[in-house]
PDB file of C-alpha atoms in Angstrom:
ATOM      1  CA  UNK E   1     -49.397 -28.717   5.523  1.00  0.00           C
ATOM      2  CA  UNK E   2     -48.123 -27.940   2.050  1.00  0.00           C
ATOM      3  CA  UNK E   3     -46.692 -24.636   0.967  1.00  0.00           C
ATOM      4  CA  UNK E   4     -47.564 -21.508   2.920  1.00  0.00           C
ATOM      5  CA  UNK E   5     -47.767 -18.573   0.540  1.00  0.00           C
ATOM      6  CA  UNK E   6     -49.013 -15.034   0.995  1.00  0.00           C
ATOM      7  CA  UNK E   7     -49.302 -12.358  -1.663  1.00  0.00           C
ATOM      8  CA  UNK E   8     -46.502  -9.782  -1.604  1.00  0.00           C
ATOM      9  CA  UNK E   9     -49.060  -7.053  -0.827  1.00  0.00           C
ATOM     10  CA  UNK E  10     -49.982  -8.658   2.517  1.00  0.00           C
ATOM     11  CA  UNK E  11     -46.613  -9.934   3.696  1.00  0.00           C
ATOM     12  CA  UNK E  12     -45.366  -8.808   7.125  1.00  0.00           C
ATOM     13  CA  UNK E  13     -48.961  -8.467   8.366  1.00  0.00           C
ATOM     14  CA  UNK E  14     -49.127 -11.757  10.291  1.00  0.00           C
ATOM     15  CA  UNK E  15     -51.300 -13.680   7.823  1.00  0.00           C
ATOM     16  CA  UNK E  16     -48.744 -16.476   7.403  1.00  0.00           C
ATOM     17  CA  UNK E  17     -48.650 -17.033  11.156  1.00  0.00           C
ATOM     18  CA  UNK E  18     -52.460 -16.909  11.310  1.00  0.00           C
ATOM     19  CA  UNK E  19     -52.646 -19.497   8.514  1.00  0.00           C
ATOM     20  CA  UNK E  20     -50.184 -21.798  10.320  1.00  0.00           C
ATOM     21  CA  UNK E  21     -52.033 -21.406  13.642  1.00  0.00           C
ATOM     22  CA  UNK E  22     -55.323 -22.266  11.922  1.00  0.00           C
ATOM     23  CA  UNK E  23     -53.730 -25.255  10.154  1.00  0.00           C
ATOM     24  CA  UNK E  24     -52.241 -26.643  13.373  1.00  0.00           C
ATOM     25  CA  UNK E  25     -55.519 -26.182  15.243  1.00  0.00           C
ATOM     26  CA  UNK E  26     -57.393 -27.993  12.477  1.00  0.00           C
ATOM     27  CA  UNK E  27     -54.907 -30.887  12.554  1.00  0.00           C
ATOM     28  CA  UNK E  28     -55.272 -31.181  16.334  1.00  0.00           C
ATOM     29  CA  UNK E  29     -59.084 -31.055  16.110  1.00  0.00           C
ATOM     30  CA  UNK E  30     -59.050 -33.931  13.611  1.00  0.00           C
ATOM     31  CA  UNK E  31     -56.335 -36.199  15.070  1.00  0.00           C
ATOM     32  CA  UNK E  32     -55.632 -34.906  18.578  1.00  0.00           C
ATOM     33  CA  UNK E  33     -52.492 -33.184  19.824  1.00  0.00           C
ATOM     34  CA  UNK E  34     -49.520 -34.860  18.190  1.00  0.00           C
ATOM     35  CA  UNK E  35     -46.207 -33.861  16.615  1.00  0.00           C
ATOM     36  CA  UNK E  36     -46.435 -32.192  13.192  1.00  0.00           C
ATOM     37  CA  UNK E  37     -43.418 -32.412  10.870  1.00  0.00           C
ATOM     38  CA  UNK E  38     -42.863 -30.142   7.873  1.00  0.00           C
ATOM     39  CA  UNK E  39     -40.213 -29.619   5.222  1.00  0.00           C
ATOM     40  CA  UNK E  40     -39.360 -25.926   5.392  1.00  0.00           C
ATOM     41  CA  UNK E  41     -37.294 -23.761   3.112  1.00  0.00           C
ATOM     42  CA  UNK E  42     -34.158 -22.937   5.072  1.00  0.00           C
ATOM     43  CA  UNK E  43     -34.602 -19.176   4.798  1.00  0.00           C
ATOM     44  CA  UNK E  44     -37.943 -19.490   6.643  1.00  0.00           C
ATOM     45  CA  UNK E  45     -36.483 -21.308   9.658  1.00  0.00           C
ATOM     46  CA  UNK E  46     -36.881 -18.313  11.987  1.00  0.00           C
ATOM     47  CA  UNK E  47     -40.502 -17.839  10.887  1.00  0.00           C
ATOM     48  CA  UNK E  48     -41.382 -21.431  11.745  1.00  0.00           C
ATOM     49  CA  UNK E  49     -39.399 -21.264  14.993  1.00  0.00           C
ATOM     50  CA  UNK E  50     -41.487 -18.228  15.988  1.00  0.00           C
ATOM     51  CA  UNK E  51     -44.566 -20.474  15.746  1.00  0.00           C
ATOM     52  CA  UNK E  52     -42.976 -23.235  17.834  1.00  0.00           C
ATOM     53  CA  UNK E  53     -41.362 -25.548  15.293  1.00  0.00           C
ATOM     54  CA  UNK E  54     -37.874 -26.914  15.961  1.00  0.00           C
ATOM     55  CA  UNK E  55     -35.270 -28.005  13.441  1.00  0.00           C
ATOM     56  CA  UNK E  56     -34.966 -31.806  13.329  1.00  0.00           C
ATOM     57  CA  UNK E  57     -32.737 -32.514  10.325  1.00  0.00           C
ATOM     58  CA  UNK E  58     -29.705 -31.391   8.460  1.00  0.00           C
ATOM     59  CA  UNK E  59     -30.039 -29.201   5.381  1.00  0.00           C
ATOM     60  CA  UNK E  60     -31.138 -30.997   2.215  1.00  0.00           C
ATOM     61  CA  UNK E  61     -31.987 -29.912  -1.308  1.00  0.00           C
ATOM     62  CA  UNK E  62     -35.514 -30.119  -2.678  1.00  0.00           C
ATOM     63  CA  UNK E  63     -36.027 -28.796  -6.188  1.00  0.00           C
ATOM     64  CA  UNK E  64     -32.627 -27.095  -5.896  1.00  0.00           C
ATOM     65  CA  UNK E  65     -33.702 -25.140  -2.785  1.00  0.00           C
ATOM     66  CA  UNK E  66     -32.207 -25.638   0.689  1.00  0.00           C
ATOM     67  CA  UNK E  67     -34.704 -27.154   3.133  1.00  0.00           C
ATOM     68  CA  UNK E  68     -34.789 -28.548   6.674  1.00  0.00           C
ATOM     69  CA  UNK E  69     -37.242 -30.795   8.460  1.00  0.00           C
ATOM     70  CA  UNK E  70     -38.966 -29.098  11.383  1.00  0.00           C
ATOM     71  CA  UNK E  71     -41.289 -30.470  14.044  1.00  0.00           C
ATOM     72  CA  UNK E  72     -43.995 -28.909  16.227  1.00  0.00           C
ATOM     73  CA  UNK E  73     -44.595 -30.818  19.455  1.00  0.00           C
TER      74      UNK E  73
END
């Protein structure tokens, strides 16, 4: 899963969560249920936690932006 982006006009309507749910379901349909690891911008940690991801790294910089690794099991 690369970057999850929604247009400002549709933010806070649940489309990001829907997109992540669809992405995870597609991954599982292709390769079976297995852990999925992402690099998330730190400010979105709570969003990804609400989907079921857990932090699994310390903070690191990517392109000058704070990130963390997160895993969905």
